[in-house]
């Protein structure tokens, strides 16, 4: 279902890609994802950057590379390779690679007139290169359930997930988010999300926030994805996403 895939991508999962302080994006360009996998035999490619500003520091990816493939009907496999960065006042900017993200999205309930589409998207982050700045060397796992419903040009989706985050000073956490978007034309779709993320470490706080963004279709295969957002409770966090997507 290409429309659903483009809409999903228009909006990439675990909640924390790295051990840094920023939140990753599960369903580009939003943190919330949907249950729609890539169609059988099709590919999605992304070159993107996530940035987060908290207190006096920036962190994120510059860039990260993501690939999704429809391996069998109603199922996709997922790979994400991030080049991380982190800045602190009066310190040299840190760059590096640490964890590789792998996942499988499976839709087990198709959408009908009276019910939503529902699926799961378990993701693991595997330490690939020893890098204490961006990884604690532990395998992290995210276990979400996503649902989606569409009415003509309006689509809404969301869900909840549990993050297993081992390591000294870390906590398992919960993410919940919901997104709504509208197709203003064949070229432009705009939307927004609200989300909640419980604390992932002993020293961090839970976060409630929002993001506004969407996508621009340059063609049937080339898409620009973007979003900006801010927390509204507890920690003050600014976040952004900018990326290009190719669908084949």
JSON list of C-alpha atoms in Angstrom, two decimals:
[
{"chain": "A", "resi": 1, "resn": "UNK", "atom": "CA", "xyz": [0.00, 0.00, 0.00]},
{"chain": "A", "resi": 2, "resn": "UNK", "atom": "CA", "xyz": [2.23, 2.77, -1.34]},
{"chain": "A", "resi": 3, "resn": "UNK", "atom": "CA", "xyz": [0.05, 5.61, -0.07]},
{"chain": "A", "resi": 4, "resn": "UNK", "atom": "CA", "xyz": [0.31, 4.26, 3.44]},
{"chain": "A", "resi": 5, "resn": "UNK", "atom": "CA", "xyz": [4.07, 3.78, 3.13]},
{"chain": "A", "resi": 6, "resn": "UNK", "atom": "CA", "xyz": [4.69, 7.27, 1.85]},
{"chain": "A", "resi": 7, "resn": "UNK", "atom": "CA", "xyz": [2.46, 8.67, 4.57]},
{"chain": "A", "resi": 8, "resn": "UNK", "atom": "CA", "xyz": [4.30, 6.70, 7.19]},
{"chain": "A", "resi": 9, "resn": "UNK", "atom": "CA", "xyz": [7.59, 7.86, 5.89]},
{"chain": "A", "resi": 10, "resn": "UNK", "atom": "CA", "xyz": [6.33, 11.10, 5.85]},
{"chain": "A", "resi": 11, "resn": "UNK", "atom": "CA", "xyz": [5.99, 11.41, 9.13]},
{"chain": "A", "resi": 12, "resn": "UNK", "atom": "CA", "xyz": [12.66, 5.62, 12.21]},
{"chain": "A", "resi": 13, "resn": "UNK", "atom": "CA", "xyz": [11.84, 1.96, 16.39]},
{"chain": "A", "resi": 14, "resn": "UNK", "atom": "CA", "xyz": [13.37, 2.53, 19.20]},
{"chain": "A", "resi": 15, "resn": "UNK", "atom": "CA", "xyz": [13.05, 5.59, 21.33]},
{"chain": "A", "resi": 16, "resn": "UNK", "atom": "CA", "xyz": [16.73, 6.17, 22.05]},
{"chain": "A", "resi": 17, "resn": "UNK", "atom": "CA", "xyz": [19.08, 5.40, 19.20]},
{"chain": "A", "resi": 18, "resn": "UNK", "atom": "CA", "xyz": [22.14, 6.08, 21.24]},
{"chain": "A", "resi": 19, "resn": "UNK", "atom": "CA", "xyz": [23.21, 6.60, 24.81]},
{"chain": "A", "resi": 20, "resn": "UNK", "atom": "CA", "xyz": [23.06, 10.37, 24.29]},
{"chain": "A", "resi": 21, "resn": "UNK", "atom": "CA", "xyz": [20.35, 12.66, 25.61]},
{"chain": "A", "resi": 22, "resn": "UNK", "atom": "CA", "xyz": [18.21, 13.04, 22.53]},
{"chain": "A", "resi": 23, "resn": "UNK", "atom": "CA", "xyz": [15.28, 11.08, 21.21]},
{"chain": "A", "resi": 24, "resn": "UNK", "atom": "CA", "xyz": [15.45, 9.30, 17.90]},
{"chain": "A", "resi": 25, "resn": "UNK", "atom": "CA", "xyz": [12.73, 9.31, 15.28]},
{"chain": "A", "resi": 26, "resn": "UNK", "atom": "CA", "xyz": [10.80, 6.10, 14.79]},
{"chain": "A", "resi": 27, "resn": "UNK", "atom": "CA", "xyz": [8.55, 7.08, 11.89]},
{"chain": "A", "resi": 28, "resn": "UNK", "atom": "CA", "xyz": [10.36, 9.77, 9.92]},
{"chain": "A", "resi": 29, "resn": "UNK", "atom": "CA", "xyz": [10.01, 12.61, 10.44]},
{"chain": "A", "resi": 30, "resn": "UNK", "atom": "CA", "xyz": [8.15, 11.92, 13.71]},
{"chain": "A", "resi": 31, "resn": "UNK", "atom": "CA", "xyz": [8.93, 9.92, 16.85]},
{"chain": "A", "resi": 32, "resn": "UNK", "atom": "CA", "xyz": [5.60, 8.10, 16.56]},
{"chain": "A", "resi": 33, "resn": "UNK", "atom": "CA", "xyz": [5.43, 5.31, 13.96]},
{"chain": "A", "resi": 34, "resn": "UNK", "atom": "CA", "xyz": [2.65, 3.49, 12.11]},
{"chain": "A", "resi": 35, "resn": "UNK", "atom": "CA", "xyz": [1.96, -0.21, 11.44]},
{"chain": "A", "resi": 36, "resn": "UNK", "atom": "CA", "xyz": [2.30, -0.05, 7.62]},
{"chain": "A", "resi": 37, "resn": "UNK", "atom": "CA", "xyz": [5.27, -2.07, 6.24]},
{"chain": "A", "resi": 38, "resn": "UNK", "atom": "CA", "xyz": [7.00, -1.51, 2.92]},
{"chain": "A", "resi": 39, "resn": "UNK", "atom": "CA", "xyz": [5.14, -3.41, 0.15]},
{"chain": "A", "resi": 40, "resn": "UNK", "atom": "CA", "xyz": [6.52, -6.78, -0.93]},
{"chain": "A", "resi": 41, "resn": "UNK", "atom": "CA", "xyz": [9.67, -6.42, -3.04]},
{"chain": "A", "resi": 42, "resn": "UNK", "atom": "CA", "xyz": [9.92, -2.63, -2.57]},
{"chain": "A", "resi": 43, "resn": "UNK", "atom": "CA", "xyz": [12.66, -0.53, -0.92]},
{"chain": "A", "resi": 44, "resn": "UNK", "atom": "CA", "xyz": [12.86, 2.67, 1.12]},
{"chain": "A", "resi": 45, "resn": "UNK", "atom": "CA", "xyz": [16.15, 4.56, 1.44]},
{"chain": "A", "resi": 46, "resn": "UNK", "atom": "CA", "xyz": [16.77, 7.52, 3.76]},
{"chain": "A", "resi": 47, "resn": "UNK", "atom": "CA", "xyz": [19.62, 9.96, 4.27]},
{"chain": "A", "resi": 48, "resn": "UNK", "atom": "CA", "xyz": [18.64, 12.05, 7.28]},
{"chain": "A", "resi": 49, "resn": "UNK", "atom": "CA", "xyz": [19.79, 14.08, 10.27]},
{"chain": "A", "resi": 50, "resn": "UNK", "atom": "CA", "xyz": [18.26, 14.22, 13.75]},
{"chain": "A", "resi": 51, "resn": "UNK", "atom": "CA", "xyz": [19.26, 17.01, 16.12]},
{"chain": "A", "resi": 52, "resn": "UNK", "atom": "CA", "xyz": [18.33, 17.72, 19.73]},
{"chain": "A", "resi": 53, "resn": "UNK", "atom": "CA", "xyz": [19.23, 20.68, 21.91]},
{"chain": "A", "resi": 54, "resn": "UNK", "atom": "CA", "xyz": [19.02, 20.27, 25.68]},
{"chain": "A", "resi": 55, "resn": "UNK", "atom": "CA", "xyz": [20.46, 22.62, 28.30]},
{"chain": "A", "resi": 56, "resn": "UNK", "atom": "CA", "xyz": [23.63, 23.83, 26.56]},
{"chain": "A", "resi": 57, "resn": "UNK", "atom": "CA", "xyz": [24.44, 20.85, 24.33]},
{"chain": "A", "resi": 58, "resn": "UNK", "atom": "CA", "xyz": [23.53, 19.53, 20.88]},
{"chain": "A", "resi": 59, "resn": "UNK", "atom": "CA", "xyz": [23.44, 15.84, 19.94]},
{"chain": "A", "resi": 60, "resn": "UNK", "atom": "CA", "xyz": [22.13, 13.78, 17.06]},
{"chain": "A", "resi": 61, "resn": "UNK", "atom": "CA", "xyz": [23.08, 12.17, 13.77]},
{"chain": "A", "resi": 62, "resn": "UNK", "atom": "CA", "xyz": [24.91, 13.81, 10.89]},
{"chain": "A", "resi": 63, "resn": "UNK", "atom": "CA", "xyz": [23.77, 11.89, 8.95]},
{"chain": "A", "resi": 64, "resn": "UNK", "atom": "CA", "xyz": [22.16, 8.51, 9.49]},
{"chain": "A", "resi": 65, "resn": "UNK", "atom": "CA", "xyz": [21.33, 6.01, 6.74]},
{"chain": "A", "resi": 66, "resn": "UNK", "atom": "CA", "xyz": [18.18, 3.90, 6.84]},
{"chain": "A", "resi": 67, "resn": "UNK", "atom": "CA", "xyz": [16.99, 1.07, 4.59]},
{"chain": "A", "resi": 68, "resn": "UNK", "atom": "CA", "xyz": [13.63, -0.77, 4.71]},
{"chain": "A", "resi": 69, "resn": "UNK", "atom": "CA", "xyz": [12.68, -3.70, 2.47]},
{"chain": "A", "resi": 70, "resn": "UNK", "atom": "CA", "xyz": [9.40, -5.58, 2.00]},
{"chain": "A", "resi": 71, "resn": "UNK", "atom": "CA", "xyz": [10.69, -9.11, 2.51]},
{"chain": "A", "resi": 72, "resn": "UNK", "atom": "CA", "xyz": [7.38, -10.99, 2.59]},
{"chain": "A", "resi": 73, "resn": "UNK", "atom": "CA", "xyz": [3.71, -9.86, 2.45]},
{"chain": "A", "resi": 74, "resn": "UNK", "atom": "CA", "xyz": [2.85, -7.55, 5.37]},
{"chain": "A", "resi": 75, "resn": "UNK", "atom": "CA", "xyz": [6.44, -7.59, 6.71]},
{"chain": "A", "resi": 76, "resn": "UNK", "atom": "CA", "xyz": [9.52, -5.40, 6.26]},
{"chain": "A", "resi": 77, "resn": "UNK", "atom": "CA", "xyz": [13.09, -5.66, 7.51]},
{"chain": "A", "resi": 78, "resn": "UNK", "atom": "CA", "xyz": [14.86, -2.55, 8.75]},
{"chain": "A", "resi": 79, "resn": "UNK", "atom": "CA", "xyz": [18.48, -1.33, 9.03]},
{"chain": "A", "resi": 80, "resn": "UNK", "atom": "CA", "xyz": [19.71, 2.00, 10.36]},
{"chain": "A", "resi": 81, "resn": "UNK", "atom": "CA", "xyz": [23.37, 3.09, 10.50]},
{"chain": "A", "resi": 82, "resn": "UNK", "atom": "CA", "xyz": [24.01, 6.36, 12.41]},
{"chain": "A", "resi": 83, "resn": "UNK", "atom": "CA", "xyz": [26.98, 8.72, 12.39]},
{"chain": "A", "resi": 84, "resn": "UNK", "atom": "CA", "xyz": [26.61, 10.39, 15.78]},
{"chain": "A", "resi": 85, "resn": "UNK", "atom": "CA", "xyz": [27.67, 13.78, 17.04]},
{"chain": "A", "resi": 86, "resn": "UNK", "atom": "CA", "xyz": [27.64, 15.53, 20.41]},
{"chain": "A", "resi": 87, "resn": "UNK", "atom": "CA", "xyz": [28.66, 19.03, 21.51]},
{"chain": "A", "resi": 88, "resn": "UNK", "atom": "CA", "xyz": [29.36, 20.49, 24.94]},
{"chain": "A", "resi": 89, "resn": "UNK", "atom": "CA", "xyz": [30.31, 24.09, 25.79]},
{"chain": "A", "resi": 90, "resn": "UNK", "atom": "CA", "xyz": [34.07, 24.73, 25.66]},
{"chain": "A", "resi": 91, "resn": "UNK", "atom": "CA", "xyz": [34.73, 21.18, 24.48]},
{"chain": "A", "resi": 92, "resn": "UNK", "atom": "CA", "xyz": [35.59, 19.69, 21.11]},
{"chain": "A", "resi": 93, "resn": "UNK", "atom": "CA", "xyz": [32.64, 18.31, 19.15]},
{"chain": "A", "resi": 94, "resn": "UNK", "atom": "CA", "xyz": [32.53, 14.51, 19.25]},
{"chain": "A", "resi": 95, "resn": "UNK", "atom": "CA", "xyz": [31.79, 12.41, 16.15]},
{"chain": "A", "resi": 96, "resn": "UNK", "atom": "CA", "xyz": [31.55, 8.62, 15.95]},
{"chain": "A", "resi": 97, "resn": "UNK", "atom": "CA", "xyz": [29.72, 5.41, 15.17]},
{"chain": "A", "resi": 98, "resn": "UNK", "atom": "CA", "xyz": [28.65, 2.85, 17.74]},
{"chain": "A", "resi": 99, "resn": "UNK", "atom": "CA", "xyz": [25.35, 0.94, 17.47]},
{"chain": "A", "resi": 100, "resn": "UNK", "atom": "CA", "xyz": [23.57, -0.59, 14.48]},
{"chain": "A", "resi": 101, "resn": "UNK", "atom": "CA", "xyz": [19.76, -0.64, 14.52]},
{"chain": "A", "resi": 102, "resn": "UNK", "atom": "CA", "xyz": [17.91, -3.72, 13.23]},
{"chain": "A", "resi": 103, "resn": "UNK", "atom": "CA", "xyz": [14.18, -4.35, 13.16]},
{"chain": "A", "resi": 104, "resn": "UNK", "atom": "CA", "xyz": [11.19, -6.17, 11.67]},
{"chain": "A", "resi": 105, "resn": "UNK", "atom": "CA", "xyz": [7.80, -4.53, 11.13]},
{"chain": "A", "resi": 106, "resn": "UNK", "atom": "CA", "xyz": [4.82, -6.87, 10.82]},
{"chain": "A", "resi": 107, "resn": "UNK", "atom": "CA", "xyz": [1.20, -5.84, 10.18]},
{"chain": "A", "resi": 108, "resn": "UNK", "atom": "CA", "xyz": [-1.12, -8.52, 11.62]},
{"chain": "A", "resi": 109, "resn": "UNK", "atom": "CA", "xyz": [-4.47, -6.71, 11.27]},
{"chain": "A", "resi": 110, "resn": "UNK", "atom": "CA", "xyz": [-5.43, -4.92, 8.06]},
{"chain": "A", "resi": 111, "resn": "UNK", "atom": "CA", "xyz": [-7.51, -1.74, 8.04]},
{"chain": "A", "resi": 112, "resn": "UNK", "atom": "CA", "xyz": [-11.19, -1.91, 7.11]},
{"chain": "A", "resi": 113, "resn": "UNK", "atom": "CA", "xyz": [-14.00, 0.64, 7.12]},
{"chain": "A", "resi": 114, "resn": "UNK", "atom": "CA", "xyz": [-14.69, 0.00, 10.79]},
{"chain": "A", "resi": 115, "resn": "UNK", "atom": "CA", "xyz": [-11.33, -0.99, 12.27]},
{"chain": "A", "resi": 116, "resn": "UNK", "atom": "CA", "xyz": [-7.75, 0.31, 12.26]},
{"chain": "A", "resi": 117, "resn": "UNK", "atom": "CA", "xyz": [-4.62, -1.33, 10.92]},
{"chain": "A", "resi": 118, "resn": "UNK", "atom": "CA", "xyz": [-2.42, -2.78, 13.70]},
{"chain": "A", "resi": 119, "resn": "UNK", "atom": "CA", "xyz": [1.17, -4.01, 13.72]},
{"chain": "A", "resi": 120, "resn": "UNK", "atom": "CA", "xyz": [4.35, -4.47, 15.73]},
{"chain": "A", "resi": 121, "resn": "UNK", "atom": "CA", "xyz": [7.87, -3.22, 15.06]},
{"chain": "A", "resi": 122, "resn": "UNK", "atom": "CA", "xyz": [10.45, -4.75, 17.46]},
{"chain": "A", "resi": 123, "resn": "UNK", "atom": "CA", "xyz": [13.87, -3.12, 17.11]},
{"chain": "A", "resi": 124, "resn": "UNK", "atom": "CA", "xyz": [17.26, -3.89, 18.62]},
{"chain": "A", "resi": 125, "resn": "UNK", "atom": "CA", "xyz": [20.35, -1.69, 18.80]},
{"chain": "A", "resi": 126, "resn": "UNK", "atom": "CA", "xyz": [23.48, -3.81, 18.57]},
{"chain": "A", "resi": 127, "resn": "UNK", "atom": "CA", "xyz": [26.88, -2.40, 19.69]},
{"chain": "A", "resi": 128, "resn": "UNK", "atom": "CA", "xyz": [29.03, -2.61, 16.57]},
{"chain": "A", "resi": 129, "resn": "UNK", "atom": "CA", "xyz": [32.06, -0.43, 17.37]},
{"chain": "A", "resi": 130, "resn": "UNK", "atom": "CA", "xyz": [33.43, 0.23, 20.85]},
{"chain": "A", "resi": 131, "resn": "UNK", "atom": "CA", "xyz": [32.70, 3.91, 21.48]},
{"chain": "A", "resi": 132, "resn": "UNK", "atom": "CA", "xyz": [32.00, 4.99, 25.05]},
{"chain": "A", "resi": 133, "resn": "UNK", "atom": "CA", "xyz": [30.76, 8.41, 23.93]},
{"chain": "A", "resi": 134, "resn": "UNK", "atom": "CA", "xyz": [27.78, 7.02, 22.02]},
{"chain": "A", "resi": 135, "resn": "UNK", "atom": "CA", "xyz": [27.21, 3.54, 23.45]},
{"chain": "A", "resi": 136, "resn": "UNK", "atom": "CA", "xyz": [27.48, 1.66, 26.72]},
{"chain": "A", "resi": 137, "resn": "UNK", "atom": "CA", "xyz": [28.14, -1.60, 24.86]},
{"chain": "A", "resi": 138, "resn": "UNK", "atom": "CA", "xyz": [24.76, -3.09, 25.79]},
{"chain": "A", "resi": 139, "resn": "UNK", "atom": "CA", "xyz": [22.05, -4.35, 23.42]},
{"chain": "A", "resi": 140, "resn": "UNK", "atom": "CA", "xyz": [18.93, -2.19, 23.69]},
{"chain": "A", "resi": 141, "resn": "UNK", "atom": "CA", "xyz": [15.46, -3.35, 22.62]},
{"chain": "A", "resi": 142, "resn": "UNK", "atom": "CA", "xyz": [12.26, -1.47, 21.79]},
{"chain": "A", "resi": 143, "resn": "UNK", "atom": "CA", "xyz": [8.91, -3.33, 21.67]},
{"chain": "A", "resi": 144, "resn": "UNK", "atom": "CA", "xyz": [6.07, -1.18, 20.27]},
{"chain": "A", "resi": 145, "resn": "UNK", "atom": "CA", "xyz": [2.53, -1.75, 19.01]},
{"chain": "A", "resi": 146, "resn": "UNK", "atom": "CA", "xyz": [1.22, 0.72, 16.41]},
{"chain": "A", "resi": 147, "resn": "UNK", "atom": "CA", "xyz": [-2.28, 1.37, 15.00]},
{"chain": "A", "resi": 148, "resn": "UNK", "atom": "CA", "xyz": [-3.51, 3.51, 12.07]},
{"chain": "A", "resi": 149, "resn": "UNK", "atom": "CA", "xyz": [-6.83, 4.67, 10.58]},
{"chain": "A", "resi": 150, "resn": "UNK", "atom": "CA", "xyz": [-7.44, 6.76, 7.43]},
{"chain": "A", "resi": 151, "resn": "UNK", "atom": "CA", "xyz": [-10.40, 8.75, 6.14]},
{"chain": "A", "resi": 152, "resn": "UNK", "atom": "CA", "xyz": [-9.72, 9.99, 2.60]},
{"chain": "A", "resi": 153, "resn": "UNK", "atom": "CA", "xyz": [-7.00, 12.67, 2.98]},
{"chain": "A", "resi": 154, "resn": "UNK", "atom": "CA", "xyz": [-6.83, 12.44, 6.79]},
{"chain": "A", "resi": 155, "resn": "UNK", "atom": "CA", "xyz": [-4.64, 9.82, 8.48]},
{"chain": "A", "resi": 156, "resn": "UNK", "atom": "CA", "xyz": [-3.99, 9.26, 12.17]},
{"chain": "A", "resi": 157, "resn": "UNK", "atom": "CA", "xyz": [-1.79, 6.70, 13.92]},
{"chain": "A", "resi": 158, "resn": "UNK", "atom": "CA", "xyz": [0.05, 6.01, 17.14]},
{"chain": "A", "resi": 159, "resn": "UNK", "atom": "CA", "xyz": [0.72, 3.52, 19.88]},
{"chain": "A", "resi": 160, "resn": "UNK", "atom": "CA", "xyz": [2.87, 2.58, 22.82]},
{"chain": "A", "resi": 161, "resn": "UNK", "atom": "CA", "xyz": [6.22, 0.85, 23.26]},
{"chain": "A", "resi": 162, "resn": "UNK", "atom": "CA", "xyz": [8.52, -0.50, 25.98]},
{"chain": "A", "resi": 163, "resn": "UNK", "atom": "CA", "xyz": [12.26, 0.22, 25.88]},
{"chain": "A", "resi": 164, "resn": "UNK", "atom": "CA", "xyz": [14.67, -2.26, 27.50]},
{"chain": "A", "resi": 165, "resn": "UNK", "atom": "CA", "xyz": [17.74, -0.18, 28.33]},
{"chain": "A", "resi": 166, "resn": "UNK", "atom": "CA", "xyz": [20.36, -2.18, 30.29]},
{"chain": "A", "resi": 167, "resn": "UNK", "atom": "CA", "xyz": [23.46, -0.69, 31.85]},
{"chain": "A", "resi": 168, "resn": "UNK", "atom": "CA", "xyz": [24.56, 1.11, 34.99]},
{"chain": "A", "resi": 169, "resn": "UNK", "atom": "CA", "xyz": [22.41, 4.15, 35.67]},
{"chain": "A", "resi": 170, "resn": "UNK", "atom": "CA", "xyz": [19.89, 3.28, 32.94]},
{"chain": "A", "resi": 171, "resn": "UNK", "atom": "CA", "xyz": [16.19, 2.51, 33.29]},
{"chain": "A", "resi": 172, "resn": "UNK", "atom": "CA", "xyz": [13.68, 0.68, 31.16]},
{"chain": "A", "resi": 173, "resn": "UNK", "atom": "CA", "xyz": [11.19, 3.20, 29.83]},
{"chain": "A", "resi": 174, "resn": "UNK", "atom": "CA", "xyz": [7.85, 3.65, 28.09]},
{"chain": "A", "resi": 175, "resn": "UNK", "atom": "CA", "xyz": [7.00, 5.71, 25.01]},
{"chain": "A", "resi": 176, "resn": "UNK", "atom": "CA", "xyz": [3.49, 6.69, 23.89]},
{"chain": "A", "resi": 177, "resn": "UNK", "atom": "CA", "xyz": [2.66, 8.91, 20.93]},
{"chain": "A", "resi": 178, "resn": "UNK", "atom": "CA", "xyz": [-0.10, 9.88, 18.54]},
{"chain": "A", "resi": 179, "resn": "UNK", "atom": "CA", "xyz": [0.12, 11.62, 15.16]},
{"chain": "A", "resi": 180, "resn": "UNK", "atom": "CA", "xyz": [-2.40, 13.17, 12.74]},
{"chain": "A", "resi": 181, "resn": "UNK", "atom": "CA", "xyz": [-1.71, 14.37, 9.17]},
{"chain": "A", "resi": 182, "resn": "UNK", "atom": "CA", "xyz": [-3.62, 15.73, 6.19]},
{"chain": "A", "resi": 183, "resn": "UNK", "atom": "CA", "xyz": [-2.89, 15.52, 2.44]},
{"chain": "A", "resi": 184, "resn": "UNK", "atom": "CA", "xyz": [-3.25, 19.12, 1.26]},
{"chain": "A", "resi": 185, "resn": "UNK", "atom": "CA", "xyz": [-2.30, 18.01, -2.25]},
{"chain": "A", "resi": 186, "resn": "UNK", "atom": "CA", "xyz": [-0.44, 15.22, -4.04]},
{"chain": "A", "resi": 187, "resn": "UNK", "atom": "CA", "xyz": [2.72, 17.17, -3.27]},
{"chain": "A", "resi": 188, "resn": "UNK", "atom": "CA", "xyz": [2.35, 18.33, 0.35]},
{"chain": "A", "resi": 189, "resn": "UNK", "atom": "CA", "xyz": [1.25, 16.54, 3.52]},
{"chain": "A", "resi": 190, "resn": "UNK", "atom": "CA", "xyz": [1.46, 18.26, 6.92]},
{"chain": "A", "resi": 191, "resn": "UNK", "atom": "CA", "xyz": [0.85, 16.90, 10.40]},
{"chain": "A", "resi": 192, "resn": "UNK", "atom": "CA", "xyz": [1.77, 16.87, 14.05]},
{"chain": "A", "resi": 193, "resn": "UNK", "atom": "CA", "xyz": [2.24, 14.56, 17.00]},
{"chain": "A", "resi": 194, "resn": "UNK", "atom": "CA", "xyz": [2.15, 14.57, 20.79]},
{"chain": "A", "resi": 195, "resn": "UNK", "atom": "CA", "xyz": [4.25, 12.11, 22.75]},
{"chain": "A", "resi": 196, "resn": "UNK", "atom": "CA", "xyz": [5.32, 11.02, 26.22]},
{"chain": "A", "resi": 197, "resn": "UNK", "atom": "CA", "xyz": [8.66, 9.45, 27.11]},
{"chain": "A", "resi": 198, "resn": "UNK", "atom": "CA", "xyz": [9.39, 8.20, 30.63]},
{"chain": "A", "resi": 199, "resn": "UNK", "atom": "CA", "xyz": [12.88, 8.64, 32.09]},
{"chain": "A", "resi": 200, "resn": "UNK", "atom": "CA", "xyz": [15.52, 6.37, 30.52]},
{"chain": "A", "resi": 201, "resn": "UNK", "atom": "CA", "xyz": [18.27, 6.98, 33.10]},
{"chain": "A", "resi": 202, "resn": "UNK", "atom": "CA", "xyz": [18.50, 7.63, 36.83]},
{"chain": "A", "resi": 203, "resn": "UNK", "atom": "CA", "xyz": [19.49, 11.25, 36.17]},
{"chain": "A", "resi": 204, "resn": "UNK", "atom": "CA", "xyz": [16.95, 12.12, 33.44]},
{"chain": "A", "resi": 205, "resn": "UNK", "atom": "CA", "xyz": [13.30, 13.16, 33.63]},
{"chain": "A", "resi": 206, "resn": "UNK", "atom": "CA", "xyz": [10.20, 12.05, 31.78]},
{"chain": "A", "resi": 207, "resn": "UNK", "atom": "CA", "xyz": [9.32, 14.22, 28.77]},
{"chain": "A", "resi": 208, "resn": "UNK", "atom": "CA", "xyz": [6.06, 15.29, 27.16]},
{"chain": "A", "resi": 209, "resn": "UNK", "atom": "CA", "xyz": [6.31, 17.13, 23.85]},
{"chain": "A", "resi": 210, "resn": "UNK", "atom": "CA", "xyz": [5.07, 17.81, 20.35]},
{"chain": "A", "resi": 211, "resn": "UNK", "atom": "CA", "xyz": [6.43, 17.91, 16.80]},
{"chain": "A", "resi": 212, "resn": "UNK", "atom": "CA", "xyz": [5.08, 19.60, 13.67]},
{"chain": "A", "resi": 213, "resn": "UNK", "atom": "CA", "xyz": [6.18, 18.60, 10.19]},
{"chain": "A", "resi": 214, "resn": "UNK", "atom": "CA", "xyz": [5.40, 16.64, 7.08]},
{"chain": "A", "resi": 215, "resn": "UNK", "atom": "CA", "xyz": [6.76, 15.88, 3.65]},
{"chain": "A", "resi": 216, "resn": "UNK", "atom": "CA", "xyz": [7.03, 17.20, 0.13]},
{"chain": "A", "resi": 217, "resn": "UNK", "atom": "CA", "xyz": [6.83, 14.80, -2.83]},
{"chain": "A", "resi": 218, "resn": "UNK", "atom": "CA", "xyz": [9.24, 15.93, -5.53]},
{"chain": "A", "resi": 219, "resn": "UNK", "atom": "CA", "xyz": [8.16, 12.85, -7.51]},
{"chain": "A", "resi": 220, "resn": "UNK", "atom": "CA", "xyz": [6.63, 9.43, -6.88]},
{"chain": "A", "resi": 221, "resn": "UNK", "atom": "CA", "xyz": [10.05, 8.21, -5.73]},
{"chain": "A", "resi": 222, "resn": "UNK", "atom": "CA", "xyz": [11.71, 11.24, -4.12]},
{"chain": "A", "resi": 223, "resn": "UNK", "atom": "CA", "xyz": [10.46, 12.89, -0.92]},
{"chain": "A", "resi": 224, "resn": "UNK", "atom": "CA", "xyz": [11.65, 15.57, 1.51]},
{"chain": "A", "resi": 225, "resn": "UNK", "atom": "CA", "xyz": [10.84, 14.90, 5.20]},
{"chain": "A", "resi": 226, "resn": "UNK", "atom": "CA", "xyz": [11.00, 17.50, 7.98]},
{"chain": "A", "resi": 227, "resn": "UNK", "atom": "CA", "xyz": [9.82, 18.29, 11.50]},
{"chain": "A", "resi": 228, "resn": "UNK", "atom": "CA", "xyz": [10.57, 20.54, 14.47]},
{"chain": "A", "resi": 229, "resn": "UNK", "atom": "CA", "xyz": [9.33, 20.25, 18.00]},
{"chain": "A", "resi": 230, "resn": "UNK", "atom": "CA", "xyz": [9.75, 21.05, 21.67]},
{"chain": "A", "resi": 231, "resn": "UNK", "atom": "CA", "xyz": [9.01, 19.52, 25.03]},
{"chain": "A", "resi": 232, "resn": "UNK", "atom": "CA", "xyz": [6.17, 21.00, 27.09]},
{"chain": "A", "resi": 233, "resn": "UNK", "atom": "CA", "xyz": [6.91, 19.45, 30.48]},
{"chain": "A", "resi": 234, "resn": "UNK", "atom": "CA", "xyz": [9.94, 18.75, 32.67]},
{"chain": "A", "resi": 235, "resn": "UNK", "atom": "CA", "xyz": [13.18, 18.90, 30.63]},
{"chain": "A", "resi": 236, "resn": "UNK", "atom": "CA", "xyz": [13.46, 21.66, 28.00]},
{"chain": "A", "resi": 237, "resn": "UNK", "atom": "CA", "xyz": [14.29, 19.91, 24.72]},
{"chain": "A", "resi": 238, "resn": "UNK", "atom": "CA", "xyz": [14.24, 21.20, 21.14]},
{"chain": "A", "resi": 239, "resn": "UNK", "atom": "CA", "xyz": [14.30, 18.56, 18.39]},
{"chain": "A", "resi": 240, "resn": "UNK", "atom": "CA", "xyz": [14.36, 18.49, 14.59]},
{"chain": "A", "resi": 241, "resn": "UNK", "atom": "CA", "xyz": [14.45, 16.06, 11.68]},
{"chain": "A", "resi": 242, "resn": "UNK", "atom": "CA", "xyz": [15.47, 16.67, 8.05]},
{"chain": "A", "resi": 243, "resn": "UNK", "atom": "CA", "xyz": [15.87, 13.94, 5.47]},
{"chain": "A", "resi": 244, "resn": "UNK", "atom": "CA", "xyz": [15.51, 12.71, 1.93]},
{"chain": "A", "resi": 245, "resn": "UNK", "atom": "CA", "xyz": [13.66, 9.48, 1.11]},
{"chain": "A", "resi": 246, "resn": "UNK", "atom": "CA", "xyz": [13.71, 7.38, -2.05]},
{"chain": "A", "resi": 247, "resn": "UNK", "atom": "CA", "xyz": [11.00, 4.73, -2.60]},
{"chain": "A", "resi": 248, "resn": "UNK", "atom": "CA", "xyz": [11.61, 2.02, -5.18]}
]
